[in-house]
Coordinates of N, CA, C and O in Angstrom, one line a residue:
X1 N 132.0 143.2 96.7 CA 131.1 144.2 96.2 C 131.7 145.6 96.3 O 132.3 145.9 97.3
X2 N 131.6 146.3 95.2 CA 132.2 147.6 95.1 C 131.2 148.7 95.1 O 130.2 148.6 94.4
X3 N 131.4 149.7 95.9 CA 130.5 150.9 95.9 C 131.4 152.0 95.3 O 132.3 152.5 95.8
X4 N 131.0 152.4 94.0 CA 131.8 153.4 93.3 C 131.2 154.7 93.4 O 130.0 154.9 93.4
X5 N 132.0 155.7 93.4 CA 131.6 157.1 93.4 C 131.7 157.6 92.0 O 132.6 157.3 91.3
X6 N 130.6 158.3 91.5 CA 130.6 158.8 90.1 C 131.7 159.7 89.8 O 132.1 160.5 90.7
X7 N 132.2 159.6 88.6 CA 133.2 160.6 88.1 C 132.6 161.9 87.7 O 131.7 161.8 86.9
X8 N 133.0 163.0 88.3 CA 132.4 164.3 87.8 C 132.6 164.5 86.4 O 133.7 164.2 85.8
X9 N 131.7 165.2 85.7 CA 131.8 165.5 84.3 C 133.1 166.3 84.0 O 133.8 166.1 83.0
X10 N 133.4 167.3 84.9 CA 134.6 168.1 84.7 C 135.9 167.3 84.7 O 136.8 167.6 83.9
X11 N 135.9 166.2 85.5 CA 137.1 165.4 85.6 C 137.2 164.5 84.3 O 138.4 164.4 83.8
X12 N 136.1 164.1 83.8 CA 136.1 163.3 82.5 C 136.6 164.2 81.4 O 137.5 163.8 80.6
X13 N 136.2 165.5 81.4 CA 136.6 166.4 80.3 C 138.1 166.7 80.5 O 138.8 166.7 79.5
X14 N 138.5 166.9 81.7 CA 140.0 167.2 81.9 C 140.8 166.0 81.5 O 141.9 166.2 80.8
X15 N 140.4 164.8 81.8 CA 141.2 163.6 81.5 C 141.2 163.4 80.0 O 142.3 163.1 79.4
X16 N 140.1 163.7 79.3 CA 140.1 163.6 77.8 C 140.9 164.7 77.1 O 141.3 164.6 76.0
X17 N 141.0 165.8 77.8 CA 141.8 166.9 77.3 C 143.3 166.7 77.2 O 144.0 167.2 76.4
X18 N 143.8 165.8 78.2 CA 145.2 165.6 78.3 C 145.8 165.1 76.9 O 146.8 165.7 76.4
X19 N 145.3 164.0 76.4 CA 145.9 163.6 75.1 C 145.8 164.7 74.0 O 146.7 164.7 73.1
X20 N 144.8 165.5 74.1 CA 144.6 166.5 73.1 C 145.6 167.7 73.2 O 146.0 168.3 72.2
X21 N 146.0 168.0 74.4 CA 147.0 169.1 74.6 C 148.4 168.6 74.3 O 149.3 169.4 74.0
X22 N 148.6 167.3 74.3 CA 149.9 166.7 73.9 C 150.0 166.5 72.4 O 151.1 166.6 71.8
X23 N 148.9 166.4 71.7 CA 148.9 166.1 70.3 C 149.6 167.1 69.4 O 150.3 166.7 68.5
X24 N 149.4 168.4 69.6 CA 150.0 169.4 68.7 C 151.6 169.3 68.7 O 152.2 169.4 67.6
X25 N 152.2 169.0 69.8 CA 153.6 168.9 69.9 C 154.1 167.6 69.1 O 155.1 167.6 68.4
X26 N 153.3 166.6 69.2 CA 153.6 165.4 68.4 C 153.5 165.6 66.9 O 154.3 165.1 66.1
X27 N 152.4 166.3 66.6 CA 152.2 166.7 65.1 C 153.4 167.5 64.6 O 153.8 167.4 63.5
X28 N 153.9 168.4 65.5 CA 155.0 169.3 65.1 C 156.2 168.4 64.9 O 156.9 168.5 63.9
X29 N 156.5 167.4 65.8 CA 157.6 166.5 65.6 C 157.5 165.7 64.3 O 158.5 165.6 63.6
X30 N 156.3 165.3 64.0 CA 156.1 164.5 62.8 C 156.3 165.4 61.6 O 157.0 165.0 60.6
X31 N 155.8 166.6 61.6 CA 156.0 167.6 60.5 C 157.5 167.9 60.3 O 158.0 167.9 59.2
X32 N 158.2 168.0 61.4 CA 159.7 168.2 61.3 C 160.4 167.0 60.7 O 161.3 167.2 59.9
X33 N 159.9 165.8 61.1 CA 160.5 164.6 60.6 C 160.3 164.5 59.1 O 161.2 164.0 58.4
X34 N 159.1 164.9 58.6 CA 158.8 164.8 57.2 C 159.5 166.0 56.4 O 159.4 166.0 55.2
X35 N 160.1 166.9 57.1 CA 160.8 168.0 56.5 C 159.9 169.1 55.9 O 160.2 169.8 55.0
X36 N 158.7 169.3 56.5 CA 157.8 170.3 56.1 C 158.4 171.7 56.5 O 158.7 171.9 57.7
X37 N 158.7 172.5 55.6 CA 159.4 173.8 55.9 C 158.7 174.7 57.0 O 159.5 175.3 57.7
X38 N 157.4 174.7 57.1 CA 156.8 175.5 58.1 C 157.1 175.0 59.5 O 156.9 175.8 60.5
X39 N 157.5 173.8 59.6 CA 157.8 173.2 60.9 C 159.2 173.4 61.4 O 159.5 173.7 62.5
X40 N 160.2 173.2 60.5 CA 161.6 173.5 60.9 C 162.4 173.5 59.7 O 162.1 173.0 58.6
X41 N 163.5 174.2 59.8 CA 164.5 174.3 58.7 C 165.8 173.6 59.1 O 166.8 173.6 58.4
X42 N 165.8 173.0 60.3 CA 167.0 172.4 60.8 C 167.2 171.0 60.2 O 166.2 170.3 60.1
X43 N 168.4 170.6 59.9 CA 168.6 169.3 59.4 C 168.5 168.3 60.5 O 168.8 168.6 61.7
X44 N 168.0 167.1 60.2 CA 167.9 166.0 61.3 C 168.4 164.7 60.8 O 168.2 164.4 59.6
X45 N 169.0 164.0 61.7 CA 169.6 162.7 61.3 C 168.5 161.6 61.5 O 167.4 161.8 62.1
X46 N 168.8 160.4 61.1 CA 167.9 159.2 61.4 C 167.7 159.1 62.9 O 166.6 158.7 63.3
X47 N 168.8 159.2 63.6 CA 168.6 159.1 65.1 C 167.7 160.2 65.7 O 166.9 159.9 66.6
X48 N 167.8 161.4 65.1 CA 166.9 162.5 65.5 C 165.4 162.1 65.2 O 164.5 162.3 66.1
X49 N 165.2 161.5 64.1 CA 163.9 161.1 63.7 C 163.3 160.0 64.6 O 162.2 160.0 65.0
X50 N 164.2 159.0 64.9 CA 163.8 157.9 65.8 C 163.4 158.5 67.2 O 162.4 158.1 67.8
X51 N 164.3 159.4 67.7 CA 164.0 160.0 69.0 C 162.7 160.8 69.0 O 161.8 160.6 69.9
X52 N 162.4 161.6 67.9 CA 161.2 162.4 67.8 C 160.0 161.4 67.8 O 158.9 161.7 68.4
X53 N 160.1 160.4 67.0 CA 159.0 159.4 66.9 C 158.7 158.7 68.2 O 157.6 158.6 68.7
X54 N 159.8 158.3 68.9 CA 159.6 157.6 70.2 C 159.0 158.6 71.2 O 158.1 158.2 72.0
X55 N 159.5 159.8 71.2 CA 159.0 160.8 72.2 C 157.5 161.0 71.9 O 156.7 161.1 72.9
X56 N 157.1 161.1 70.7 CA 155.7 161.3 70.3 C 154.8 160.2 70.8 O 153.8 160.4 71.5
X57 N 155.3 158.9 70.6 CA 154.5 157.8 70.9 C 154.4 157.6 72.5 O 153.3 157.4 73.0
X58 N 155.5 157.9 73.2 CA 155.6 157.8 74.6 C 154.7 158.8 75.3 O 153.9 158.6 76.2
X59 N 154.8 160.1 74.8 CA 154.0 161.2 75.3 C 152.5 160.9 75.2 O 151.7 161.1 76.1
X60 N 152.1 160.5 74.0 CA 150.7 160.2 73.7 C 150.2 159.0 74.6 O 149.1 159.0 75.1
X61 N 151.1 158.0 74.7 CA 150.7 156.9 75.5 C 150.5 157.3 77.0 O 149.6 156.8 77.6
X62 N 151.4 158.1 77.5 CA 151.3 158.6 78.9 C 150.0 159.4 79.0 O 149.3 159.4 80.0
X63 N 149.7 160.3 78.0 CA 148.5 161.1 78.0 C 147.3 160.2 78.1 O 146.3 160.5 78.8
X64 N 147.3 159.1 77.3 CA 146.1 158.2 77.3 C 145.9 157.5 78.6 O 144.8 157.2 79.0
X65 N 147.0 157.3 79.3 CA 146.9 156.6 80.6 C 146.1 157.5 81.6 O 145.5 157.0 82.5
X66 N 146.1 158.8 81.4 CA 145.3 159.7 82.2 C 143.8 159.2 82.2 O 143.1 159.4 83.2
X67 N 143.3 158.7 81.1 CA 141.9 158.2 81.0 C 141.6 157.1 82.1 O 140.5 157.0 82.5
X68 N 142.6 156.4 82.5 CA 142.4 155.4 83.5 C 142.0 156.0 84.8 O 141.4 155.3 85.7
X69 N 142.2 157.2 85.1 CA 141.8 157.9 86.3 C 140.3 158.2 86.3 O 139.8 158.6 87.4
X70 N 139.7 158.1 85.1 CA 138.2 158.4 85.1 C 137.4 157.2 84.5 O 136.2 157.3 84.3
X71 N 138.1 156.1 84.1 CA 137.5 155.0 83.5 C 137.5 153.8 84.5 O 138.4 153.7 85.4
X72 N 136.6 152.8 84.3 CA 136.6 151.6 85.2 C 137.9 150.9 85.3 O 138.3 150.3 86.3
X73 N 138.7 150.8 84.1 CA 139.9 150.1 84.1 C 141.0 150.7 85.0 O 142.0 150.1 85.3
X74 N 140.7 151.9 85.5 CA 141.7 152.5 86.4 C 141.3 152.2 87.9 O 142.1 152.5 88.8
X75 N 140.2 151.5 88.1 CA 139.8 151.1 89.4 C 139.9 149.6 89.6 O 140.2 149.1 90.7
X76 N 139.6 148.8 88.5 CA 139.6 147.4 88.5 C 140.4 146.9 87.3 O 140.1 147.3 86.2
X77 N 141.4 146.1 87.5 CA 142.2 145.6 86.4 C 141.3 144.8 85.4 O 140.6 143.9 85.9
X78 N 141.3 145.1 84.1 CA 140.5 144.3 83.2 C 140.7 142.8 83.3 O 141.8 142.3 83.6
X79 N 139.6 142.0 83.2 CA 139.7 140.6 83.4 C 140.7 139.9 82.4 O 141.2 138.8 82.8
X80 N 140.9 140.5 81.3 CA 141.8 139.8 80.3 C 143.3 139.9 80.7 O 144.1 139.2 80.1
X81 N 143.6 140.7 81.7 CA 145.0 140.8 82.1 C 145.4 139.6 82.9 O 144.7 139.3 83.9
X82 N 146.4 138.8 82.5 CA 146.8 137.7 83.3 C 147.2 138.0 84.7 O 147.7 139.0 85.0
X83 N 146.9 137.1 85.6 CA 147.1 137.1 87.0 C 146.4 138.2 87.8 O 145.7 138.0 88.8
X84 N 146.4 139.5 87.3 CA 145.8 140.6 88.0 C 144.4 140.9 87.6 O 143.7 141.6 88.3
X85 N 143.9 140.3 86.5 CA 142.6 140.6 86.0 C 141.5 140.5 87.1 O 141.4 139.5 87.8
X86 N 140.6 141.5 87.2 CA 139.5 141.4 88.1 C 139.8 142.0 89.5 O 138.9 142.2 90.3
X87 N 141.1 142.2 89.8 CA 141.5 142.8 91.1 C 141.4 144.3 91.1 O 141.6 145.0 90.1
X88 N 141.1 144.8 92.3 CA 141.0 146.3 92.4 C 142.4 146.9 92.3 O 143.4 146.3 92.8
X89 N 142.5 148.0 91.7 CA 143.7 148.7 91.6 C 143.9 149.5 92.9 O 143.0 150.3 93.3
X90 N 145.0 149.2 93.7 CA 145.2 150.0 94.9 C 145.3 151.5 94.6 O 146.0 151.9 93.6
X91 N 144.5 152.3 95.2 CA 144.5 153.8 94.9 C 145.9 154.4 94.8 O 146.1 155.1 93.8
X92 N 146.7 154.1 95.7 CA 148.1 154.7 95.7 C 148.9 154.2 94.5 O 149.8 154.9 94.0
X93 N 148.6 153.1 93.9 CA 149.3 152.6 92.7 C 149.0 153.4 91.5 O 149.8 153.4 90.6
X94 N 147.9 154.1 91.5 CA 147.6 155.1 90.5 C 147.9 156.5 90.9 O 148.4 157.3 90.0
X95 N 147.7 156.9 92.1 CA 147.8 158.3 92.6 C 149.3 158.7 92.6 O 149.6 159.8 92.1
X96 N 150.1 157.8 93.1 CA 151.6 158.2 93.3 C 152.2 158.5 91.9 O 152.8 159.5 91.7
X97 N 152.1 157.5 90.9 CA 152.7 157.8 89.6 C 152.1 159.0 88.9 O 152.8 159.8 88.3
X98 N 150.8 159.1 89.1 CA 150.1 160.2 88.4 C 150.5 161.6 89.0 O 150.8 162.6 88.3
X99 N 150.6 161.6 90.3 CA 151.0 162.9 91.0 C 152.5 163.2 90.6 O 152.8 164.4 90.3
X100 N 153.3 162.2 90.6 CA 154.7 162.5 90.3 C 154.8 162.9 88.8 O 155.6 163.7 88.4
X101 N 154.0 162.3 87.9 CA 154.0 162.6 86.5 C 153.5 164.1 86.3 O 154.1 164.8 85.5
X102 N 152.5 164.5 87.1 CA 152.0 165.8 87.0 C 153.1 166.8 87.4 O 153.3 167.8 86.7
X103 N 153.7 166.5 88.5 CA 154.8 167.4 88.9 C 156.0 167.4 87.9 O 156.5 168.5 87.5
X104 N 156.4 166.2 87.4 CA 157.5 166.1 86.5 C 157.2 166.8 85.2 O 158.0 167.6 84.6
X105 N 156.0 166.6 84.6 CA 155.6 167.3 83.4 C 155.6 168.8 83.5 O 156.1 169.5 82.6
X106 N 155.0 169.2 84.6 CA 155.0 170.7 84.9 C 156.4 171.3 84.9 O 156.6 172.3 84.2
X107 N 157.3 170.7 85.6 CA 158.6 171.2 85.7 C 159.3 171.1 84.4 O 160.0 172.1 84.0
X108 N 159.2 170.0 83.7 CA 159.8 169.9 82.4 C 159.3 170.9 81.4 O 160.1 171.5 80.7
X109 N 158.0 171.1 81.3 CA 157.5 172.1 80.3 C 157.9 173.5 80.7 O 158.2 174.3 79.8
X110 N 157.9 173.8 82.0 CA 158.3 175.2 82.4 C 159.8 175.4 82.1 O 160.2 176.5 81.6
X111 N 160.6 174.4 82.3 CA 162.0 174.4 82.0 C 162.2 174.6 80.5 O 163.1 175.4 80.0
X112 N 161.5 173.9 79.7 CA 161.6 174.0 78.2 C 161.2 175.3 77.8 O 161.8 175.9 76.9
X113 N 160.1 175.9 78.4 CA 159.6 177.2 78.0 C 160.7 178.3 78.4 O 160.9 179.2 77.6
X114 N 161.3 178.1 79.5 CA 162.3 179.0 79.9 C 163.5 179.0 78.9 O 164.0 180.0 78.5
X115 N 163.9 177.8 78.5 CA 165.0 177.7 77.6 C 164.6 178.3 76.2 O 165.4 178.9 75.5
X116 N 163.3 178.1 75.8 CA 162.9 178.6 74.5 C 162.8 180.1 74.5 O 163.3 180.7 73.5
X117 N 162.4 180.7 75.5 CA 162.2 182.2 75.5 C 163.3 182.9 76.2 O 163.9 183.8 75.6
X118 N 163.5 182.6 77.5 CA 164.5 183.4 78.2 C 165.9 183.2 77.8 O 166.7 184.2 77.8
X119 N 166.2 182.0 77.3 CA 167.6 181.8 76.9 C 167.7 181.8 75.4 O 168.8 181.6 74.8
X120 N 166.6 182.1 74.7 CA 166.7 182.3 73.2 C 166.9 181.1 72.4 O 167.2 181.2 71.2
X121 N 166.6 179.9 72.9 CA 166.7 178.7 72.1 C 165.7 178.6 70.9 O 166.0 178.1 69.9
X122 N 164.6 179.3 71.1 CA 163.6 179.3 70.0 C 164.2 180.0 68.8 O 163.8 179.6 67.6
X123 N 165.0 181.0 69.0 CA 165.6 181.7 67.8 C 166.4 180.8 66.9 O 166.6 181.2 65.8
X124 N 166.9 179.7 67.5 CA 167.8 178.8 66.7 C 167.0 177.9 65.7 O 167.5 177.2 64.9
X125 N 165.6 178.0 65.8 CA 164.8 177.1 65.0 C 164.7 177.5 63.5 O 164.3 176.7 62.7
X126 N 164.9 178.8 63.2 CA 164.7 179.2 61.9 C 164.1 180.6 61.9 O 164.3 181.4 62.8
X127 N 163.3 180.9 60.9 CA 162.6 182.2 60.7 C 161.4 182.3 61.6 O 161.0 181.4 62.4
X128 N 160.7 183.4 61.5 CA 159.5 183.7 62.3 C 158.4 182.7 62.1 O 157.7 182.4 63.1
X129 N 158.2 182.2 60.9 CA 157.2 181.2 60.7 C 157.4 180.0 61.5 O 156.5 179.5 62.2
X130 N 158.6 179.4 61.4 CA 158.9 178.2 62.2 C 158.8 178.5 63.7 O 158.3 177.6 64.5
X131 N 159.2 179.7 64.2 CA 159.1 180.0 65.6 C 157.6 180.1 66.0 O 157.3 179.6 67.1
X132 N 156.8 180.7 65.2 CA 155.4 180.8 65.5 C 154.7 179.4 65.5 O 153.9 179.1 66.4
X133 N 155.1 178.5 64.6 CA 154.5 177.2 64.5 C 154.9 176.4 65.7 O 154.0 175.7 66.4
X134 N 156.2 176.4 66.1 CA 156.6 175.6 67.2 C 156.0 176.1 68.5 O 155.6 175.4 69.4
X135 N 155.8 177.5 68.6 CA 155.2 178.0 69.8 C 153.7 177.6 69.9 O 153.3 177.2 71.0
X136 N 153.0 177.7 68.8 CA 151.6 177.3 68.8 C 151.4 175.8 69.1 O 150.5 175.4 69.7
X137 N 152.4 175.0 68.7 CA 152.3 173.5 68.9 C 152.7 173.1 70.3 O 152.2 172.1 70.8
X138 N 153.6 173.8 70.9 CA 154.1 173.4 72.2 C 153.4 174.2 73.4 O 153.4 173.7 74.5
X139 N 152.8 175.3 73.1 CA 152.1 176.0 74.2 C 151.0 175.2 74.9 O 150.9 175.3 76.1
X140 N 150.2 174.4 74.2 CA 149.2 173.6 74.9 C 149.8 172.7 76.0 O 149.1 172.3 76.9
X141 N 151.1 172.3 75.8 CA 151.7 171.4 76.9 C 151.7 172.0 78.3 O 151.8 171.3 79.2
X142 N 151.6 173.4 78.3 CA 151.5 174.0 79.6 C 150.3 173.5 80.4 O 150.3 173.6 81.7
X143 N 149.3 173.0 79.8 CA 148.1 172.6 80.5 C 148.2 171.1 80.9 O 147.4 170.7 81.8
X144 N 149.2 170.3 80.4 CA 149.2 168.9 80.7 C 149.4 168.7 82.2 O 148.6 167.9 82.8
X145 N 150.4 169.2 82.8 CA 150.6 169.0 84.3 C 149.4 169.4 85.2 O 149.0 168.6 86.0
X146 N 148.9 170.6 85.0 CA 147.7 171.0 85.8 C 146.5 170.1 85.6 O 145.8 169.7 86.5
X147 N 146.2 169.7 84.3 CA 145.1 168.9 84.0 C 145.3 167.5 84.7 O 144.4 167.0 85.4
X148 N 146.5 166.9 84.6 CA 146.8 165.7 85.2 C 146.6 165.8 86.7 O 146.1 164.9 87.4
X149 N 147.1 166.9 87.3 CA 147.0 167.1 88.7 C 145.6 167.1 89.2 O 145.3 166.4 90.2
X150 N 144.7 167.8 88.6 CA 143.3 167.9 89.1 C 142.6 166.6 88.9 O 141.8 166.2 89.7
X151 N 142.9 165.9 87.8 CA 142.3 164.6 87.6 C 142.8 163.6 88.7 O 142.0 162.8 89.2
X152 N 144.0 163.7 89.0 CA 144.6 162.8 90.0 C 144.0 163.1 91.4 O 143.7 162.2 92.1
X153 N 143.9 164.4 91.7 CA 143.2 164.7 93.0 C 141.8 164.2 93.1 O 141.4 163.7 94.1
X154 N 141.1 164.3 92.0 CA 139.7 163.8 92.0 C 139.7 162.3 92.1 O 138.9 161.8 92.9
X155 N 140.6 161.6 91.4 CA 140.7 160.2 91.5 C 140.9 159.8 93.0 O 140.3 158.9 93.5
X156 N 141.9 160.4 93.6 CA 142.2 160.1 95.0 C 141.0 160.4 95.9 O 140.7 159.6 96.8
X157 N 140.3 161.5 95.7 CA 139.2 161.9 96.5 C 138.1 160.8 96.4 O 137.5 160.3 97.4
X158 N 137.8 160.4 95.1 CA 136.8 159.4 94.9 C 137.2 158.0 95.5 O 136.4 157.3 96.1
X159 N 138.4 157.6 95.3 CA 138.9 156.3 95.7 C 139.1 156.2 97.2 O 138.9 155.2 97.8
X160 N 139.5 157.3 97.8 CA 139.7 157.3 99.3 C 138.4 157.2 100.0 O 138.4 156.7 101.1
X161 N 137.3 157.6 99.4 CA 136.0 157.5 100.0 C 135.3 156.2 99.6 O 134.2 156.0 100.1
X162 N 135.8 155.4 98.7 CA 135.2 154.2 98.3 C 135.3 153.1 99.3 O 136.4 152.9 99.9
X163 N 134.3 152.4 99.6 CA 134.4 151.2 100.5 C 134.5 150.0 99.7 O 133.7 149.7 98.8
X164 N 135.4 149.2 100.1 CA 135.6 147.9 99.5 C 135.2 146.8 100.5 O 135.9 146.5 101.4
X165 N 134.0 146.2 100.2 CA 133.5 145.2 101.1 C 134.0 143.8 100.7 O 134.1 143.5 99.5
X166 N 134.4 143.0 101.7 CA 134.9 141.7 101.3 C 133.9 140.6 101.7 O 133.0 140.8 102.4

């Protein structure tokens, strides 16, 4: 028997915001792959396109995993999953990767921002239009790490106080 603690509304909103703050950067990469002039003027190879597509899919996939911190499938493995289906997710199995992800994403985004502005990497993208578009598309990523961190803290708080009766 499981006694669950309700997910606060703010945590659900924060978790659902994560894939949305990742989306603009993915759309920018897709626009660049399609050769839309407002997105980039830099030439790209097939390998560059494959990398950008893979990065977009992986980032959105990781963003969607954040929803597991506020949904039932983040507490109990869905029954359709072979071997593990129906078993409780150990809280640390979700908290540790999520906390490390929040820290890693925050460091990575801050480092990329530093490279873009302080080291002038943004100037290599093309004209002012391309620089403005990439800035607008990547700026929301600054919220990814903090949003994931607060949702992770809430998940830990809720799960640490949950009683699992056998």
